[in-house]
Amino acid sequence: MDIVISAAGDGWEASFGDRRWRCAVGRSGIDTKRGEGDHISPEGCWPIRRILYRADRVAVPPATRLPCMAIDPADGWCDAPDHPDYNRPVRLPFPASHEALWREDRLYDIVGVLGFNDDPVVAGAGSAIFLHVARPGYGPTAGCAALARHDLLELLSRIDADTRLCFRRGG
């Protein structure tokens, strides 16, 4: 069974089986991905490769049947299309453009890494598409999917290695 993210009223929702949760998507909505930095949540279905979490803020690892590992302040993600580590985890300090996974805003306290543009990686096609904790008020993401922390934990407890996250345009 897949997680389906689609429009719901004037916002977005994630559904899995009979459960539905409010969520956020990219600032530019769900569409065909155009490239790095377009703020689009990429239409299609993507495997969830693993779960990352901050052990200093998440008392016990998330209950999930997916691979799960703690991150630390030196964890990052390369978003430099011209670098060989593009769309891959990296250790900081890192010389090319990257995103720090250890954030103060709590959005990456729990992160599902989606298998978008990773097999193979295509330079410039988009990087770091995650399932993570939503901003207060469900403000838009840079192209990810985001749920309230308690909803994300519930969702992660229900899925397994065969579950994909599907961004769908329309209702």
Short mmCIF file of N, CA and C in Angstrom, two decimals:
data_model
loop_
_atom_site.label_atom_id
_atom_site.label_comp_id
_atom_site.label_asym_id
_atom_site.label_seq_id
_atom_site.Cartn_x
_atom_site.Cartn_y
_atom_site.Cartn_z
N MET A 1 0.84 -1.18 0.00
CA MET A 1 0.00 0.00 0.00
C MET A 1 0.89 1.24 0.00
N ASP A 2 0.47 2.27 -0.73
CA ASP A 2 1.24 3.50 -0.86
C ASP A 2 0.66 4.62 0.00
N ILE A 3 1.51 5.56 0.35
CA ILE A 3 1.09 6.83 0.93
C ILE A 3 0.77 7.73 -0.25
N VAL A 4 -0.41 8.32 -0.28
CA VAL A 4 -0.79 9.21 -1.38
C VAL A 4 -0.93 10.62 -0.84
N ILE A 5 -0.22 11.54 -1.47
CA ILE A 5 -0.29 12.95 -1.10
C ILE A 5 -0.97 13.69 -2.25
N SER A 6 -2.07 14.37 -1.92
CA SER A 6 -2.86 15.04 -2.94
C SER A 6 -3.57 16.25 -2.33
N ALA A 7 -4.18 17.04 -3.22
CA ALA A 7 -4.92 18.22 -2.78
C ALA A 7 -6.13 17.82 -1.96
N ALA A 8 -6.44 18.63 -0.95
CA ALA A 8 -7.61 18.41 -0.10
C ALA A 8 -8.14 19.77 0.30
N GLY A 9 -9.25 20.18 -0.27
CA GLY A 9 -9.77 21.52 0.01
C GLY A 9 -8.77 22.56 -0.44
N ASP A 10 -8.40 23.45 0.47
CA ASP A 10 -7.42 24.48 0.11
C ASP A 10 -6.01 24.12 0.59
N GLY A 11 -5.80 22.85 0.92
CA GLY A 11 -4.48 22.41 1.37
C GLY A 11 -4.12 21.07 0.77
N TRP A 12 -3.38 20.29 1.55
CA TRP A 12 -2.88 18.99 1.09
C TRP A 12 -3.10 17.96 2.17
N GLU A 13 -3.24 16.70 1.75
CA GLU A 13 -3.36 15.63 2.73
C GLU A 13 -2.55 14.42 2.29
N ALA A 14 -2.13 13.67 3.29
CA ALA A 14 -1.48 12.38 3.08
C ALA A 14 -2.48 11.32 3.50
N SER A 15 -2.65 10.30 2.67
CA SER A 15 -3.54 9.20 3.05
C SER A 15 -2.79 7.88 2.96
N PHE A 16 -3.13 6.99 3.88
CA PHE A 16 -2.55 5.66 3.91
C PHE A 16 -3.63 4.75 4.47
N GLY A 17 -4.16 3.86 3.62
CA GLY A 17 -5.29 3.05 4.05
C GLY A 17 -6.46 3.94 4.39
N ASP A 18 -7.03 3.73 5.57
CA ASP A 18 -8.19 4.52 5.98
C ASP A 18 -7.81 5.77 6.77
N ARG A 19 -6.51 6.06 6.91
CA ARG A 19 -6.06 7.24 7.68
C ARG A 19 -5.70 8.39 6.75
N ARG A 20 -6.00 9.59 7.21
CA ARG A 20 -5.66 10.81 6.47
C ARG A 20 -5.06 11.82 7.45
N TRP A 21 -4.04 12.51 6.97
CA TRP A 21 -3.38 13.53 7.79
C TRP A 21 -3.17 14.78 6.95
N ARG A 22 -3.30 15.92 7.58
CA ARG A 22 -2.94 17.18 6.91
C ARG A 22 -1.45 17.16 6.65
N CYS A 23 -1.02 17.74 5.53
CA CYS A 23 0.41 17.80 5.24
C CYS A 23 0.73 19.04 4.41
N ALA A 24 2.00 19.23 4.16
CA ALA A 24 2.50 20.33 3.32
C ALA A 24 3.32 19.72 2.19
N VAL A 25 3.36 20.44 1.07
CA VAL A 25 4.19 20.04 -0.07
C VAL A 25 5.00 21.26 -0.51
N GLY A 26 5.70 21.12 -1.61
CA GLY A 26 6.55 22.19 -2.11
C GLY A 26 5.80 23.47 -2.43
N ARG A 27 6.48 24.57 -2.28
CA ARG A 27 5.93 25.90 -2.54
C ARG A 27 5.27 25.99 -3.92
N SER A 28 5.80 25.26 -4.90
CA SER A 28 5.26 25.26 -6.27
C SER A 28 4.29 24.11 -6.52
N GLY A 29 3.85 23.43 -5.45
CA GLY A 29 2.86 22.37 -5.57
C GLY A 29 3.46 21.05 -6.06
N ILE A 30 2.58 20.20 -6.54
CA ILE A 30 2.97 18.89 -7.09
C ILE A 30 2.91 19.00 -8.60
N ASP A 31 4.01 18.64 -9.26
CA ASP A 31 4.09 18.79 -10.71
C ASP A 31 5.27 17.96 -11.21
N THR A 32 5.51 18.03 -12.50
CA THR A 32 6.69 17.40 -13.08
C THR A 32 7.91 18.19 -12.61
N LYS A 33 8.86 17.51 -12.03
CA LYS A 33 10.08 18.16 -11.52
C LYS A 33 10.83 18.78 -12.69
N ARG A 34 11.22 20.04 -12.54
CA ARG A 34 11.94 20.75 -13.60
C ARG A 34 13.44 20.81 -13.36
N GLY A 35 13.83 20.78 -12.09
CA GLY A 35 15.26 20.84 -11.80
C GLY A 35 15.50 21.25 -10.37
N GLU A 36 16.76 21.31 -10.02
CA GLU A 36 17.20 21.68 -8.68
C GLU A 36 16.64 23.05 -8.30
N GLY A 37 16.06 23.15 -7.11
CA GLY A 37 15.61 24.44 -6.59
C GLY A 37 14.29 24.94 -7.13
N ASP A 38 13.50 24.10 -7.81
CA ASP A 38 12.23 24.56 -8.37
C ASP A 38 11.07 24.57 -7.37
N HIS A 39 11.28 24.06 -6.17
CA HIS A 39 10.27 24.01 -5.10
C HIS A 39 9.05 23.18 -5.48
N ILE A 40 9.22 22.23 -6.40
CA ILE A 40 8.14 21.33 -6.82
C ILE A 40 8.30 20.00 -6.08
N SER A 41 7.18 19.50 -5.56
CA SER A 41 7.15 18.12 -5.06
C SER A 41 6.91 17.25 -6.30
N PRO A 42 7.82 16.32 -6.57
CA PRO A 42 7.79 15.61 -7.86
C PRO A 42 6.65 14.61 -8.02
N GLU A 43 5.79 14.84 -9.01
CA GLU A 43 4.69 13.92 -9.28
C GLU A 43 5.25 12.53 -9.53
N GLY A 44 4.61 11.52 -8.96
CA GLY A 44 5.05 10.14 -9.12
C GLY A 44 5.14 9.46 -7.77
N CYS A 45 5.58 8.21 -7.80
CA CYS A 45 5.70 7.39 -6.59
C CYS A 45 7.16 7.06 -6.33
N TRP A 46 7.58 7.23 -5.09
CA TRP A 46 8.98 7.09 -4.72
C TRP A 46 9.13 6.19 -3.50
N PRO A 47 10.06 5.26 -3.53
CA PRO A 47 10.30 4.43 -2.35
C PRO A 47 10.84 5.29 -1.20
N ILE A 48 10.65 4.80 0.01
CA ILE A 48 11.22 5.46 1.18
C ILE A 48 12.43 4.62 1.57
N ARG A 49 13.61 5.16 1.36
CA ARG A 49 14.85 4.39 1.51
C ARG A 49 15.21 4.10 2.97
N ARG A 50 15.07 5.11 3.82
CA ARG A 50 15.45 4.96 5.23
C ARG A 50 14.91 6.15 6.01
N ILE A 51 14.97 6.01 7.34
CA ILE A 51 14.53 7.07 8.25
C ILE A 51 15.75 7.57 9.01
N LEU A 52 15.89 8.89 9.09
CA LEU A 52 16.93 9.54 9.86
C LEU A 52 16.25 10.30 11.01
N TYR A 53 16.94 10.42 12.12
CA TYR A 53 16.34 11.15 13.24
C TYR A 53 17.43 11.73 14.13
N ARG A 54 17.06 12.76 14.89
CA ARG A 54 17.96 13.38 15.87
C ARG A 54 17.72 12.74 17.21
N ALA A 55 18.66 11.94 17.67
CA ALA A 55 18.52 11.22 18.94
C ALA A 55 18.44 12.18 20.13
N ASP A 56 18.98 13.40 20.00
CA ASP A 56 18.89 14.35 21.11
C ASP A 56 17.49 14.94 21.24
N ARG A 57 16.65 14.78 20.21
CA ARG A 57 15.29 15.32 20.25
C ARG A 57 14.21 14.24 20.13
N VAL A 58 14.59 13.06 19.72
CA VAL A 58 13.65 11.95 19.59
C VAL A 58 14.16 10.88 20.56
N ALA A 59 13.46 10.72 21.68
CA ALA A 59 13.94 9.89 22.79
C ALA A 59 14.25 8.45 22.40
N VAL A 60 13.41 7.87 21.56
CA VAL A 60 13.65 6.51 21.07
C VAL A 60 13.53 6.54 19.55
N PRO A 61 14.26 5.69 18.85
CA PRO A 61 14.13 5.68 17.39
C PRO A 61 12.67 5.51 16.97
N PRO A 62 12.26 6.14 15.89
CA PRO A 62 10.87 5.98 15.43
C PRO A 62 10.53 4.50 15.24
N ALA A 63 9.32 4.12 15.65
CA ALA A 63 8.84 2.76 15.46
C ALA A 63 8.52 2.60 13.97
N THR A 64 9.35 1.84 13.26
CA THR A 64 9.16 1.66 11.83
C THR A 64 9.84 0.37 11.40
N ARG A 65 9.38 -0.17 10.29
CA ARG A 65 10.01 -1.37 9.73
C ARG A 65 11.04 -1.00 8.66
N LEU A 66 11.37 0.28 8.56
CA LEU A 66 12.38 0.76 7.61
C LEU A 66 13.73 0.89 8.32
N PRO A 67 14.83 0.84 7.56
CA PRO A 67 16.13 1.12 8.18
C PRO A 67 16.09 2.50 8.83
N CYS A 68 16.66 2.60 10.01
CA CYS A 68 16.57 3.83 10.80
C CYS A 68 17.93 4.13 11.41
N MET A 69 18.38 5.39 11.31
CA MET A 69 19.66 5.74 11.91
C MET A 69 19.65 7.17 12.43
N ALA A 70 20.40 7.37 13.50
CA ALA A 70 20.53 8.69 14.10
C ALA A 70 21.50 9.54 13.27
N ILE A 71 21.22 10.84 13.21
CA ILE A 71 22.13 11.78 12.55
C ILE A 71 22.87 12.58 13.61
N ASP A 72 23.92 13.28 13.17
CA ASP A 72 24.67 14.14 14.08
C ASP A 72 24.99 15.45 13.37
N PRO A 73 25.61 16.40 14.06
CA PRO A 73 25.84 17.72 13.47
C PRO A 73 26.68 17.72 12.19
N ALA A 74 27.39 16.67 11.90
CA ALA A 74 28.23 16.62 10.70
C ALA A 74 27.51 16.02 9.49
N ASP A 75 26.22 15.71 9.61
CA ASP A 75 25.47 15.13 8.49
C ASP A 75 24.88 16.21 7.60
N GLY A 76 25.06 16.01 6.30
CA GLY A 76 24.51 16.93 5.31
C GLY A 76 24.06 16.17 4.07
N TRP A 77 23.57 16.93 3.08
CA TRP A 77 23.10 16.35 1.82
C TRP A 77 23.57 17.26 0.69
N CYS A 78 24.29 16.72 -0.26
CA CYS A 78 24.83 17.51 -1.37
C CYS A 78 23.73 17.91 -2.35
N ASP A 79 23.64 19.22 -2.64
CA ASP A 79 22.68 19.70 -3.63
C ASP A 79 23.38 20.47 -4.76
N ALA A 80 24.67 20.20 -4.95
CA ALA A 80 25.46 20.83 -6.02
C ALA A 80 25.44 19.92 -7.25
N PRO A 81 24.67 20.26 -8.30
CA PRO A 81 24.54 19.38 -9.46
C PRO A 81 25.86 19.00 -10.12
N ASP A 82 26.88 19.84 -10.00
CA ASP A 82 28.15 19.56 -10.67
C ASP A 82 29.13 18.77 -9.79
N HIS A 83 28.69 18.35 -8.60
CA HIS A 83 29.57 17.59 -7.71
C HIS A 83 29.28 16.10 -7.82
N PRO A 84 30.31 15.25 -7.74
CA PRO A 84 30.08 13.79 -7.83
C PRO A 84 29.17 13.23 -6.72
N ASP A 85 29.03 13.94 -5.60
CA ASP A 85 28.17 13.48 -4.51
C ASP A 85 26.76 14.06 -4.56
N TYR A 86 26.40 14.65 -5.71
CA TYR A 86 25.07 15.25 -5.86
C TYR A 86 23.98 14.26 -5.45
N ASN A 87 23.04 14.75 -4.67
CA ASN A 87 21.90 14.00 -4.16
C ASN A 87 22.33 12.77 -3.35
N ARG A 88 23.37 12.96 -2.57
CA ARG A 88 23.88 11.92 -1.68
C ARG A 88 24.16 12.53 -0.30
N PRO A 89 24.11 11.70 0.74
CA PRO A 89 24.51 12.21 2.05
C PRO A 89 26.01 12.50 2.06
N VAL A 90 26.38 13.53 2.80
CA VAL A 90 27.79 13.93 2.91
C VAL A 90 28.10 14.28 4.36
N ARG A 91 29.37 14.35 4.67
CA ARG A 91 29.81 14.76 6.00
C ARG A 91 30.30 16.21 5.92
N LEU A 92 29.95 16.98 6.93
CA LEU A 92 30.32 18.39 7.00
C LEU A 92 31.57 18.55 7.86
N PRO A 93 32.41 19.52 7.57
CA PRO A 93 32.26 20.50 6.50
C PRO A 93 32.41 19.85 5.12
N PHE A 94 31.71 20.43 4.16
CA PHE A 94 31.69 19.91 2.80
C PHE A 94 31.93 21.09 1.85
N PRO A 95 32.81 20.93 0.86
CA PRO A 95 33.22 22.08 0.06
C PRO A 95 32.17 22.59 -0.94
N ALA A 96 31.23 21.74 -1.35
CA ALA A 96 30.24 22.16 -2.36
C ALA A 96 28.92 22.51 -1.68
N SER A 97 27.98 23.03 -2.45
CA SER A 97 26.67 23.39 -1.93
C SER A 97 26.01 22.16 -1.30
N HIS A 98 25.38 22.38 -0.13
CA HIS A 98 24.77 21.27 0.59
C HIS A 98 23.70 21.80 1.54
N GLU A 99 22.93 20.89 2.04
CA GLU A 99 21.94 21.19 3.06
C GLU A 99 22.37 20.49 4.34
N ALA A 100 22.35 21.20 5.46
CA ALA A 100 22.65 20.60 6.75
C ALA A 100 21.42 19.83 7.23
N LEU A 101 21.61 18.60 7.67
CA LEU A 101 20.49 17.82 8.19
C LEU A 101 20.22 18.11 9.66
N TRP A 102 21.22 18.61 10.37
CA TRP A 102 21.08 18.95 11.79
C TRP A 102 20.60 20.39 11.85
N ARG A 103 19.30 20.58 12.01
CA ARG A 103 18.69 21.91 11.93
C ARG A 103 18.11 22.33 13.27
N GLU A 104 18.12 23.63 13.50
CA GLU A 104 17.55 24.16 14.74
C GLU A 104 16.02 24.26 14.68
N ASP A 105 15.43 24.33 13.49
CA ASP A 105 13.98 24.55 13.37
C ASP A 105 13.14 23.29 13.59
N ARG A 106 13.76 22.16 13.86
CA ARG A 106 13.09 20.89 14.18
C ARG A 106 12.47 20.18 12.97
N LEU A 107 12.55 20.75 11.78
CA LEU A 107 11.93 20.12 10.61
C LEU A 107 12.56 18.78 10.27
N TYR A 108 13.85 18.63 10.54
CA TYR A 108 14.54 17.39 10.23
C TYR A 108 14.81 16.54 11.47
N ASP A 109 14.03 16.72 12.52
CA ASP A 109 14.16 15.85 13.69
C ASP A 109 13.86 14.40 13.29
N ILE A 110 12.95 14.22 12.32
CA ILE A 110 12.62 12.92 11.75
C ILE A 110 12.51 13.11 10.24
N VAL A 111 13.25 12.30 9.48
CA VAL A 111 13.30 12.46 8.03
C VAL A 111 13.21 11.11 7.34
N GLY A 112 12.28 10.99 6.41
CA GLY A 112 12.24 9.84 5.52
C GLY A 112 12.92 10.24 4.22
N VAL A 113 13.94 9.50 3.82
CA VAL A 113 14.68 9.80 2.59
C VAL A 113 13.96 9.11 1.43
N LEU A 114 13.46 9.89 0.49
CA LEU A 114 12.76 9.32 -0.66
C LEU A 114 13.75 8.93 -1.76
N GLY A 115 13.43 7.89 -2.47
CA GLY A 115 14.26 7.42 -3.57
C GLY A 115 13.97 8.18 -4.84
N PHE A 116 14.09 9.49 -4.79
CA PHE A 116 13.90 10.35 -5.96
C PHE A 116 15.26 10.71 -6.54
N ASN A 117 15.44 10.49 -7.83
CA ASN A 117 16.67 10.83 -8.56
C ASN A 117 17.90 10.23 -7.87
N ASP A 118 17.79 8.96 -7.49
CA ASP A 118 18.94 8.35 -6.82
C ASP A 118 19.42 7.06 -7.47
N ASP A 119 18.73 6.56 -8.50
CA ASP A 119 19.13 5.29 -9.10
C ASP A 119 18.80 5.26 -10.58
N PRO A 120 19.60 5.90 -11.42
CA PRO A 120 20.83 6.63 -11.11
C PRO A 120 20.54 8.10 -10.79
N VAL A 121 21.53 8.76 -10.22
CA VAL A 121 21.44 10.20 -9.98
C VAL A 121 21.68 10.92 -11.31
N VAL A 122 20.81 11.88 -11.62
CA VAL A 122 20.97 12.71 -12.82
C VAL A 122 21.26 14.13 -12.35
N ALA A 123 22.41 14.65 -12.72
CA ALA A 123 22.82 15.99 -12.28
C ALA A 123 21.76 17.03 -12.63
N GLY A 124 21.36 17.80 -11.62
CA GLY A 124 20.42 18.91 -11.82
C GLY A 124 18.95 18.53 -11.80
N ALA A 125 18.63 17.23 -11.72
CA ALA A 125 17.23 16.79 -11.78
C ALA A 125 16.48 16.97 -10.46
N GLY A 126 17.18 17.29 -9.39
CA GLY A 126 16.55 17.51 -8.10
C GLY A 126 17.16 16.64 -7.03
N SER A 127 17.24 17.18 -5.83
CA SER A 127 17.88 16.47 -4.74
C SER A 127 17.12 16.69 -3.44
N ALA A 128 17.42 15.84 -2.46
CA ALA A 128 16.93 15.98 -1.09
C ALA A 128 15.41 16.10 -1.02
N ILE A 129 14.71 15.16 -1.65
CA ILE A 129 13.26 15.10 -1.50
C ILE A 129 12.98 14.17 -0.33
N PHE A 130 12.45 14.76 0.74
CA PHE A 130 12.28 14.06 1.99
C PHE A 130 10.81 14.06 2.44
N LEU A 131 10.52 13.22 3.41
CA LEU A 131 9.29 13.25 4.19
C LEU A 131 9.74 13.68 5.58
N HIS A 132 9.28 14.83 6.05
CA HIS A 132 9.81 15.36 7.31
C HIS A 132 8.72 16.05 8.13
N VAL A 133 9.13 16.64 9.23
CA VAL A 133 8.23 17.33 10.14
C VAL A 133 7.79 18.66 9.52
N ALA A 134 6.49 18.95 9.64
CA ALA A 134 5.92 20.18 9.06
C ALA A 134 6.23 21.40 9.92
N ARG A 135 6.28 22.54 9.25
CA ARG A 135 6.37 23.83 9.93
C ARG A 135 5.05 24.08 10.66
N PRO A 136 5.07 24.91 11.69
CA PRO A 136 3.80 25.32 12.30
C PRO A 136 2.92 25.96 11.22
N GLY A 137 1.67 25.61 11.17
CA GLY A 137 0.77 26.15 10.16
C GLY A 137 0.91 25.47 8.81
N TYR A 138 1.74 24.45 8.71
CA TYR A 138 1.93 23.69 7.47
C TYR A 138 2.40 24.56 6.31
N GLY A 139 3.34 25.45 6.59
CA GLY A 139 3.93 26.26 5.53
C GLY A 139 4.58 25.37 4.48
N PRO A 140 4.74 25.88 3.25
CA PRO A 140 5.27 25.05 2.17
C PRO A 140 6.71 24.62 2.41
N THR A 141 7.08 23.54 1.74
CA THR A 141 8.43 22.99 1.80
C THR A 141 9.20 23.43 0.55
N ALA A 142 10.43 22.97 0.45
CA ALA A 142 11.25 23.24 -0.75
C ALA A 142 11.00 22.20 -1.84
N GLY A 143 10.07 21.26 -1.61
CA GLY A 143 9.76 20.21 -2.57
C GLY A 143 9.50 18.87 -1.90
N CYS A 144 9.51 18.87 -0.59
CA CYS A 144 9.31 17.65 0.20
C CYS A 144 7.84 17.50 0.57
N ALA A 145 7.55 16.47 1.35
CA ALA A 145 6.26 16.30 2.01
C ALA A 145 6.51 16.45 3.51
N ALA A 146 5.58 17.08 4.23
CA ALA A 146 5.79 17.31 5.66
C ALA A 146 4.48 17.14 6.42
N LEU A 147 4.58 16.42 7.53
CA LEU A 147 3.45 16.17 8.42
C LEU A 147 3.80 16.64 9.82
N ALA A 148 2.76 16.90 10.63
CA ALA A 148 3.00 17.19 12.05
C ALA A 148 3.78 16.02 12.64
N ARG A 149 4.63 16.30 13.60
CA ARG A 149 5.51 15.28 14.17
C ARG A 149 4.75 14.04 14.63
N HIS A 150 3.68 14.21 15.40
CA HIS A 150 2.94 13.04 15.90
C HIS A 150 2.29 12.26 14.77
N ASP A 151 1.83 12.95 13.72
CA ASP A 151 1.26 12.26 12.56
C ASP A 151 2.34 11.50 11.79
N LEU A 152 3.50 12.12 11.65
CA LEU A 152 4.62 11.46 10.96
C LEU A 152 5.02 10.19 11.71
N LEU A 153 5.10 10.26 13.01
CA LEU A 153 5.45 9.07 13.80
C LEU A 153 4.40 7.96 13.63
N GLU A 154 3.12 8.34 13.63
CA GLU A 154 2.07 7.35 13.41
C GLU A 154 2.20 6.73 12.03
N LEU A 155 2.38 7.54 11.02
CA LEU A 155 2.53 7.03 9.65
C LEU A 155 3.71 6.08 9.54
N LEU A 156 4.85 6.47 10.10
CA LEU A 156 6.04 5.62 10.01
C LEU A 156 5.82 4.27 10.69
N SER A 157 5.00 4.23 11.72
CA SER A 157 4.74 2.97 12.41
C SER A 157 3.87 2.02 11.57
N ARG A 158 3.20 2.54 10.55
CA ARG A 158 2.29 1.74 9.74
C ARG A 158 2.90 1.21 8.44
N ILE A 159 4.00 1.79 7.99
CA ILE A 159 4.53 1.46 6.67
C ILE A 159 5.64 0.42 6.75
N ASP A 160 6.01 -0.10 5.58
CA ASP A 160 7.12 -1.05 5.52
C ASP A 160 7.98 -0.76 4.30
N ALA A 161 8.92 -1.62 4.03
CA ALA A 161 9.90 -1.39 2.95
C ALA A 161 9.26 -1.35 1.57
N ASP A 162 8.06 -1.88 1.41
CA ASP A 162 7.38 -1.85 0.11
C ASP A 162 6.54 -0.60 -0.10
N THR A 163 6.37 0.20 0.94
CA THR A 163 5.55 1.41 0.85
C THR A 163 6.27 2.48 0.04
N ARG A 164 5.53 3.10 -0.86
CA ARG A 164 6.06 4.24 -1.61
C ARG A 164 5.28 5.49 -1.21
N LEU A 165 5.89 6.64 -1.39
CA LEU A 165 5.22 7.91 -1.20
C LEU A 165 4.88 8.43 -2.59
N CYS A 166 3.59 8.68 -2.84
CA CYS A 166 3.11 9.11 -4.17
C CYS A 166 2.59 10.53 -4.10
N PHE A 167 3.23 11.42 -4.84
CA PHE A 167 2.72 12.78 -5.00
C PHE A 167 1.78 12.75 -6.20
N ARG A 168 0.52 13.18 -5.99
CA ARG A 168 -0.46 13.17 -7.06
C ARG A 168 -1.06 14.55 -7.23
N ARG A 169 -1.09 15.02 -8.48
CA ARG A 169 -1.77 16.28 -8.78
C ARG A 169 -3.27 16.07 -8.68
N GLY A 170 -3.99 17.12 -8.38
CA GLY A 170 -5.45 17.02 -8.32
C GLY A 170 -5.92 16.41 -7.01
N GLY A 171 -7.21 16.10 -6.91
CA GLY A 171 -7.80 15.60 -5.69
C GLY A 171 -7.78 14.11 -5.55
#
